[in-house]
Coordinates of C-alpha atoms in Angstrom, one line a residue:
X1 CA -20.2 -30.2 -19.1
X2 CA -17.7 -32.5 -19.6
X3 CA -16.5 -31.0 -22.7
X4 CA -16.5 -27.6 -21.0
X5 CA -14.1 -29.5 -18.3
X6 CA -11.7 -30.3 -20.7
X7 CA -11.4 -27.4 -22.3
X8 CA -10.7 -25.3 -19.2
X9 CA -8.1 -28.0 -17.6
X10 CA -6.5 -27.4 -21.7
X11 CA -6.7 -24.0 -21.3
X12 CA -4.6 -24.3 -17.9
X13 CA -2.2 -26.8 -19.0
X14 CA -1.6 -24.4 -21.9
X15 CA -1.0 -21.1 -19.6
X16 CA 1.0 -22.6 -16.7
X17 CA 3.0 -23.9 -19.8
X18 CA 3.3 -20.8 -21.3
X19 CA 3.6 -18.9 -18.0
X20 CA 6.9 -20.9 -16.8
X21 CA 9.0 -20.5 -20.2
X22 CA 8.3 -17.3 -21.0
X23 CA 8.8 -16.0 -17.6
X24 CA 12.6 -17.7 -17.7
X25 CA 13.2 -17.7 -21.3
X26 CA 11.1 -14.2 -22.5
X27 CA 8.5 -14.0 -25.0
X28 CA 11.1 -14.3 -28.1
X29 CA 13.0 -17.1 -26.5
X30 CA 10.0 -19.4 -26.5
X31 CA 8.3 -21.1 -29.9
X32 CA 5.0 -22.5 -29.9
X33 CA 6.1 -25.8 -30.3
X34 CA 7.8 -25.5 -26.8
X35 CA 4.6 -24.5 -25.1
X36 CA 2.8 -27.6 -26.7
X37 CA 5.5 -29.9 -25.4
X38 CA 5.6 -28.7 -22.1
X39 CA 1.5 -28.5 -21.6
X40 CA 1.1 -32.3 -23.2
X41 CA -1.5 -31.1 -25.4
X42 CA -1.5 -31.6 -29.0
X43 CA -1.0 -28.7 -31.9
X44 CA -4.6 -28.4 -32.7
X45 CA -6.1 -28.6 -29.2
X46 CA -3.8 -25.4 -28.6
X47 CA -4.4 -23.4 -32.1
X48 CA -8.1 -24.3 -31.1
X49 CA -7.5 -22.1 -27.6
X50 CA -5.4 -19.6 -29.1
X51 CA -4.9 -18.6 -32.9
X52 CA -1.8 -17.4 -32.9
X53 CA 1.4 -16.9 -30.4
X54 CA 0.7 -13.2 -29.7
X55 CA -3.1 -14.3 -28.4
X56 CA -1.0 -16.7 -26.2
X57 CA 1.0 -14.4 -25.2
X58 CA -2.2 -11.8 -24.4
X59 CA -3.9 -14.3 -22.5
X60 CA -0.5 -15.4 -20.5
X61 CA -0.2 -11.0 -19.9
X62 CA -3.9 -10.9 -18.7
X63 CA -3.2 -14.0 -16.1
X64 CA -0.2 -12.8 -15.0
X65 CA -1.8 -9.4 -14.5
X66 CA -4.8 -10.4 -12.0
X67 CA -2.0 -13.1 -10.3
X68 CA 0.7 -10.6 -9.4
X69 CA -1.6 -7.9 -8.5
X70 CA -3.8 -10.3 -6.3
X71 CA 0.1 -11.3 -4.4
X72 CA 1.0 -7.7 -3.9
X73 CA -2.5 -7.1 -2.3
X74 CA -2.3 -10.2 -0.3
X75 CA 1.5 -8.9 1.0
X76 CA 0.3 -5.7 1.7
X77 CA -2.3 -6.6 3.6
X78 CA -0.6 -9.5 5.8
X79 CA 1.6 -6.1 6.7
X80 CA -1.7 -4.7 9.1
X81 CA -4.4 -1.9 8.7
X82 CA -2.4 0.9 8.3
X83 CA -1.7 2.2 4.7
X84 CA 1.8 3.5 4.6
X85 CA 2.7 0.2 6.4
X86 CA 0.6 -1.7 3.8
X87 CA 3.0 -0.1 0.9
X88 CA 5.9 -1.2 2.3
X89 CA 4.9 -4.8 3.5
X90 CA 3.4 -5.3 -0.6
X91 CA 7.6 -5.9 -1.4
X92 CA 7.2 -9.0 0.7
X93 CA 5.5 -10.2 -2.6
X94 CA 8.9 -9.8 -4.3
X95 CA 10.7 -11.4 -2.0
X96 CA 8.1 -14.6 -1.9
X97 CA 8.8 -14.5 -5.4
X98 CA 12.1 -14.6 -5.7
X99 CA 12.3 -17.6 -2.5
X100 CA 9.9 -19.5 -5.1
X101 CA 11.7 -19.6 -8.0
X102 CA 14.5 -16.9 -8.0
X103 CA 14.7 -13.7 -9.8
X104 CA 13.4 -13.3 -13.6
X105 CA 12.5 -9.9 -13.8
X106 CA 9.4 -8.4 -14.7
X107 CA 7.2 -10.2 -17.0
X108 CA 5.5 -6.8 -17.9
X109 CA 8.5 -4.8 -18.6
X110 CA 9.9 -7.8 -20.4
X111 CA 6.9 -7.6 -22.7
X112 CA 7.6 -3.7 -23.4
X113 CA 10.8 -4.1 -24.4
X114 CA 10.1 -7.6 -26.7
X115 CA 6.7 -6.6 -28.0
X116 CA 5.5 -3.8 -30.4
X117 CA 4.0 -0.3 -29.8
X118 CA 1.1 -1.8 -31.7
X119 CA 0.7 -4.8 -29.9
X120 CA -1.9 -6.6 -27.6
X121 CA 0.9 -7.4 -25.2
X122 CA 2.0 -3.8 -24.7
X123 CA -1.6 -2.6 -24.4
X124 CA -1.7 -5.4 -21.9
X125 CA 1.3 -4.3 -19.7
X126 CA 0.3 -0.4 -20.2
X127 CA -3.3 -1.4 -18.6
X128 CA -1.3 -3.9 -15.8
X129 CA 0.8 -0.7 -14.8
X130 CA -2.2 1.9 -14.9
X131 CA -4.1 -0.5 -12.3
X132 CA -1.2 -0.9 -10.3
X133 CA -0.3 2.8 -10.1
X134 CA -4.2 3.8 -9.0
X135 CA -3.8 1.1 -6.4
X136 CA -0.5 2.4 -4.8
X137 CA -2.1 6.0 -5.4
X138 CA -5.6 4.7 -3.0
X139 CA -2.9 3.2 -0.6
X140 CA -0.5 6.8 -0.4
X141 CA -4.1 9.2 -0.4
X142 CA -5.4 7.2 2.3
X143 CA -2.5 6.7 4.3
X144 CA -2.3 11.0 4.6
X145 CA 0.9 11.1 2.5
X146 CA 1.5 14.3 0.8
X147 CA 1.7 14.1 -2.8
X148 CA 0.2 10.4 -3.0
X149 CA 0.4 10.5 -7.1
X150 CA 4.5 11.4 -6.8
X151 CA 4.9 8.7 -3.8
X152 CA 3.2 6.4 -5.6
X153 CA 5.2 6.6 -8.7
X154 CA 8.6 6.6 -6.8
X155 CA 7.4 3.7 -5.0
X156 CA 6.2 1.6 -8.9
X157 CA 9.5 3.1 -10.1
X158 CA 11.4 0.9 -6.9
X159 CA 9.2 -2.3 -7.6
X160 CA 10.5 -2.5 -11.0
X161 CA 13.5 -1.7 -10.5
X162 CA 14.0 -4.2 -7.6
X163 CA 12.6 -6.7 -10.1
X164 CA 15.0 -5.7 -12.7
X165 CA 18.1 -5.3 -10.6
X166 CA 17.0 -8.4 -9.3
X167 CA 17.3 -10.4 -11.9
X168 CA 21.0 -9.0 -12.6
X169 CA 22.0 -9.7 -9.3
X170 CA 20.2 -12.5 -8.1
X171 CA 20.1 -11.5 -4.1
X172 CA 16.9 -10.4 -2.4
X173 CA 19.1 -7.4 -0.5
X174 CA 17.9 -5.7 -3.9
X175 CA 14.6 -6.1 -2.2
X176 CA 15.3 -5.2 1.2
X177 CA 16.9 -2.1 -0.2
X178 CA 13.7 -1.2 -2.2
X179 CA 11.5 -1.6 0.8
X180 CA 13.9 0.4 3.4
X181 CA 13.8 3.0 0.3
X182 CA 10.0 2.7 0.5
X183 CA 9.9 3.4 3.8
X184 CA 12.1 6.4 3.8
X185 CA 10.0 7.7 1.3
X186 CA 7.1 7.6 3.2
X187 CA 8.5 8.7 6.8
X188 CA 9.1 12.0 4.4
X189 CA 6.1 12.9 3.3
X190 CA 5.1 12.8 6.4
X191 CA 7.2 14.7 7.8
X192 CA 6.6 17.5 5.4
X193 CA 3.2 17.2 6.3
X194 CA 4.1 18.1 9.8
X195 CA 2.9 15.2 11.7
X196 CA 4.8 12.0 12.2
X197 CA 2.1 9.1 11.7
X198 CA 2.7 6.0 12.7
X199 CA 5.1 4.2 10.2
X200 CA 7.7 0.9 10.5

Protein backbone atom coordinates (compact mmCIF):
# COMPACT_ATOMS: atom_id res chain seq x y z
CA UNK A 1 0.00 0.00 0.00
CA UNK A 2 2.50 2.16 0.79
CA UNK A 3 4.40 1.63 -2.25
CA UNK A 4 1.19 2.05 -4.26
CA UNK A 5 1.15 5.65 -2.33
CA UNK A 6 4.19 6.66 -3.51
CA UNK A 7 3.87 5.90 -6.75
CA UNK A 8 0.67 7.74 -7.30
CA UNK A 9 1.88 11.03 -5.24
CA UNK A 10 5.19 10.42 -8.20
CA UNK A 11 2.82 10.08 -10.67
CA UNK A 12 1.21 13.54 -9.66
CA UNK A 13 4.23 15.41 -8.97
CA UNK A 14 5.29 14.32 -12.40
CA UNK A 15 1.93 15.62 -14.27
CA UNK A 16 1.26 18.90 -12.44
CA UNK A 17 5.02 19.28 -13.46
CA UNK A 18 4.51 18.44 -16.82
CA UNK A 19 1.04 20.20 -16.95
CA UNK A 20 2.40 23.76 -15.91
CA UNK A 21 5.44 23.92 -18.53
CA UNK A 22 4.05 22.62 -21.31
CA UNK A 23 0.96 24.54 -20.94
CA UNK A 24 3.25 27.98 -20.89
CA UNK A 25 6.16 26.85 -22.81
CA UNK A 26 4.33 24.07 -25.48
CA UNK A 27 5.23 20.54 -25.94
CA UNK A 28 8.56 21.37 -27.96
CA UNK A 29 9.64 24.09 -25.60
CA UNK A 30 9.93 21.65 -22.68
CA UNK A 31 12.84 18.75 -22.23
CA UNK A 32 12.48 16.01 -19.96
CA UNK A 33 15.05 17.07 -17.78
CA UNK A 34 12.77 20.19 -17.05
CA UNK A 35 9.88 18.17 -15.93
CA UNK A 36 12.23 16.11 -13.61
CA UNK A 37 13.50 19.30 -11.98
CA UNK A 38 10.37 20.90 -11.57
CA UNK A 39 8.50 17.53 -10.08
CA UNK A 40 11.72 16.81 -7.51
CA UNK A 41 11.70 13.39 -8.62
CA UNK A 42 14.69 11.67 -9.85
CA UNK A 43 15.34 10.39 -13.73
CA UNK A 44 14.54 6.82 -13.05
CA UNK A 45 11.59 7.27 -10.82
CA UNK A 46 10.10 9.26 -13.94
CA UNK A 47 11.35 6.80 -16.92
CA UNK A 48 9.82 4.21 -14.47
CA UNK A 49 6.14 6.16 -14.87
CA UNK A 50 6.65 7.05 -18.36
CA UNK A 51 9.08 5.50 -21.09
CA UNK A 52 9.46 8.14 -23.18
CA UNK A 53 8.46 12.09 -23.53
CA UNK A 54 5.54 11.40 -25.94
CA UNK A 55 3.93 8.85 -23.20
CA UNK A 56 4.34 11.98 -20.89
CA UNK A 57 3.01 13.96 -23.03
CA UNK A 58 -0.22 11.34 -23.74
CA UNK A 59 -0.83 11.03 -20.18
CA UNK A 60 -0.47 15.03 -19.57
CA UNK A 61 -3.29 15.10 -22.98
CA UNK A 62 -5.57 12.53 -21.18
CA UNK A 63 -5.49 14.69 -17.74
CA UNK A 64 -5.97 17.66 -19.28
CA UNK A 65 -8.85 16.20 -21.21
CA UNK A 66 -11.16 14.87 -18.19
CA UNK A 67 -9.93 18.39 -16.16
CA UNK A 68 -11.09 20.90 -18.82
CA UNK A 69 -14.07 19.07 -19.72
CA UNK A 70 -15.12 18.47 -16.00
CA UNK A 71 -14.65 22.85 -15.72
CA UNK A 72 -16.77 23.57 -18.73
CA UNK A 73 -19.52 21.26 -17.28
CA UNK A 74 -19.10 22.69 -13.88
CA UNK A 75 -19.56 26.45 -15.66
CA UNK A 76 -22.26 25.49 -17.56
CA UNK A 77 -24.06 24.24 -15.03
CA UNK A 78 -23.50 27.03 -12.30
CA UNK A 79 -25.37 29.02 -15.33
CA UNK A 80 -29.06 27.21 -14.24
CA UNK A 81 -31.23 24.35 -15.80
CA UNK A 82 -31.88 25.64 -18.98
CA UNK A 83 -29.65 24.42 -21.92
CA UNK A 84 -29.14 27.28 -24.24
CA UNK A 85 -28.28 29.17 -21.04
CA UNK A 86 -26.00 26.28 -19.98
CA UNK A 87 -23.87 26.84 -23.45
CA UNK A 88 -23.29 30.16 -22.87
CA UNK A 89 -22.54 30.18 -19.08
CA UNK A 90 -19.75 27.00 -19.99
CA UNK A 91 -17.24 30.35 -21.36
CA UNK A 92 -17.27 31.32 -17.71
CA UNK A 93 -14.71 28.33 -17.64
CA UNK A 94 -12.46 30.41 -19.98
CA UNK A 95 -12.68 33.34 -18.23
CA UNK A 96 -11.84 31.35 -14.62
CA UNK A 97 -8.99 30.25 -16.54
CA UNK A 98 -7.58 33.09 -17.76
CA UNK A 99 -8.20 35.05 -13.96
CA UNK A 100 -6.05 31.88 -12.65
CA UNK A 101 -3.21 32.09 -14.61
CA UNK A 102 -3.74 34.25 -17.75
CA UNK A 103 -4.12 33.19 -21.31
CA UNK A 104 -1.95 30.22 -22.93
CA UNK A 105 -4.05 28.98 -25.47
CA UNK A 106 -5.33 25.77 -26.06
CA UNK A 107 -3.36 22.84 -24.85
CA UNK A 108 -5.19 20.66 -27.50
CA UNK A 109 -4.76 22.75 -30.49
CA UNK A 110 -1.25 23.34 -29.30
CA UNK A 111 -0.64 19.67 -29.48
CA UNK A 112 -2.08 19.54 -33.26
CA UNK A 113 -0.06 21.84 -34.42
CA UNK A 114 3.46 20.49 -32.45
CA UNK A 115 2.62 16.80 -32.62
CA UNK A 116 2.43 14.31 -35.67
CA UNK A 117 -0.49 12.99 -37.77
CA UNK A 118 0.65 9.67 -36.37
CA UNK A 119 0.92 10.49 -32.89
CA UNK A 120 -0.67 9.56 -29.51
CA UNK A 121 -1.07 13.19 -28.69
CA UNK A 122 -3.02 14.03 -31.79
CA UNK A 123 -5.24 10.95 -31.45
CA UNK A 124 -5.58 12.29 -27.93
CA UNK A 125 -6.72 15.86 -28.87
CA UNK A 126 -8.93 14.39 -32.00
CA UNK A 127 -10.84 12.15 -29.14
CA UNK A 128 -10.76 15.42 -26.52
CA UNK A 129 -12.66 17.50 -29.41
CA UNK A 130 -15.09 14.54 -30.52
CA UNK A 131 -16.31 14.32 -26.73
CA UNK A 132 -16.60 17.91 -26.44
CA UNK A 133 -18.51 18.40 -29.72
CA UNK A 134 -21.26 15.47 -28.69
CA UNK A 135 -21.51 17.27 -25.43
CA UNK A 136 -22.26 20.86 -26.85
CA UNK A 137 -24.52 18.79 -29.56
CA UNK A 138 -26.75 17.06 -26.21
CA UNK A 139 -26.76 20.70 -24.78
CA UNK A 140 -28.08 22.53 -28.46
CA UNK A 141 -30.66 19.12 -29.13
CA UNK A 142 -32.05 19.49 -25.83
CA UNK A 143 -32.20 23.02 -25.56
CA UNK A 144 -34.79 22.97 -29.00
CA UNK A 145 -32.17 24.67 -31.08
CA UNK A 146 -32.55 24.07 -34.72
CA UNK A 147 -29.65 22.55 -36.36
CA UNK A 148 -27.92 21.52 -32.80
CA UNK A 149 -24.86 19.73 -34.91
CA UNK A 150 -24.18 23.33 -36.83
CA UNK A 151 -24.74 25.35 -33.46
CA UNK A 152 -22.65 23.32 -31.80
CA UNK A 153 -19.81 23.49 -34.05
CA UNK A 154 -20.01 27.40 -34.34
CA UNK A 155 -20.17 27.49 -30.76
CA UNK A 156 -16.48 24.75 -30.41
CA UNK A 157 -15.22 26.93 -33.40
CA UNK A 158 -15.70 30.32 -30.73
CA UNK A 159 -14.14 28.35 -27.64
CA UNK A 160 -11.08 27.88 -29.50
CA UNK A 161 -10.83 30.67 -31.03
CA UNK A 162 -11.38 32.73 -27.82
CA UNK A 163 -8.63 30.56 -26.45
CA UNK A 164 -6.41 31.28 -29.29
CA UNK A 165 -7.10 34.97 -29.68
CA UNK A 166 -6.75 34.94 -26.18
CA UNK A 167 -3.51 34.19 -25.88
CA UNK A 168 -2.53 36.93 -28.62
CA UNK A 169 -4.19 39.47 -26.87
CA UNK A 170 -4.18 38.74 -23.36
CA UNK A 171 -7.73 40.52 -22.30
CA UNK A 172 -10.75 38.44 -21.35
CA UNK A 173 -13.12 40.91 -23.66
CA UNK A 174 -11.97 38.06 -26.19
CA UNK A 175 -14.17 36.05 -24.00
CA UNK A 176 -16.97 38.23 -23.36
CA UNK A 177 -17.12 38.70 -27.11
CA UNK A 178 -17.24 34.82 -27.61
CA UNK A 179 -20.04 34.39 -25.18
CA UNK A 180 -22.27 37.52 -26.47
CA UNK A 181 -21.45 35.73 -29.97
CA UNK A 182 -22.79 32.55 -28.36
CA UNK A 183 -25.69 33.91 -27.33
CA UNK A 184 -26.60 35.52 -30.60
CA UNK A 185 -26.16 32.41 -32.12
CA UNK A 186 -28.53 30.74 -30.06
CA UNK A 187 -31.38 33.58 -29.85
CA UNK A 188 -31.26 32.70 -33.82
CA UNK A 189 -31.95 29.46 -34.04
CA UNK A 190 -34.66 30.08 -32.20
CA UNK A 191 -35.98 32.38 -33.84
CA UNK A 192 -35.98 30.40 -37.00
CA UNK A 193 -37.69 27.97 -35.16
CA UNK A 194 -40.49 30.27 -34.65
CA UNK A 195 -40.64 30.51 -30.97
CA UNK A 196 -38.57 32.70 -28.82
CA UNK A 197 -37.53 30.39 -25.69
CA UNK A 198 -36.28 31.72 -22.94
CA UNK A 199 -32.56 32.73 -23.42
CA UNK A 200 -30.05 35.48 -21.49
Amino acid sequence: MATQVRRTRSVERILAAAAGLFYANGLRGVGVDEVIAASGVSKSTLYAHFRSKDDLVAAYLQATDASWIEQLRAAAERAGDDPADQLIGLFDALLDAFDRHGFFGCPFVSAAVETSLDSAARAITRAHTERRQAWLTELCERGGLVDPGRVASHIGLLIDGAMTRGRLEQDRAVVEDAKEAARAAIRASRDTSGGEGHHR
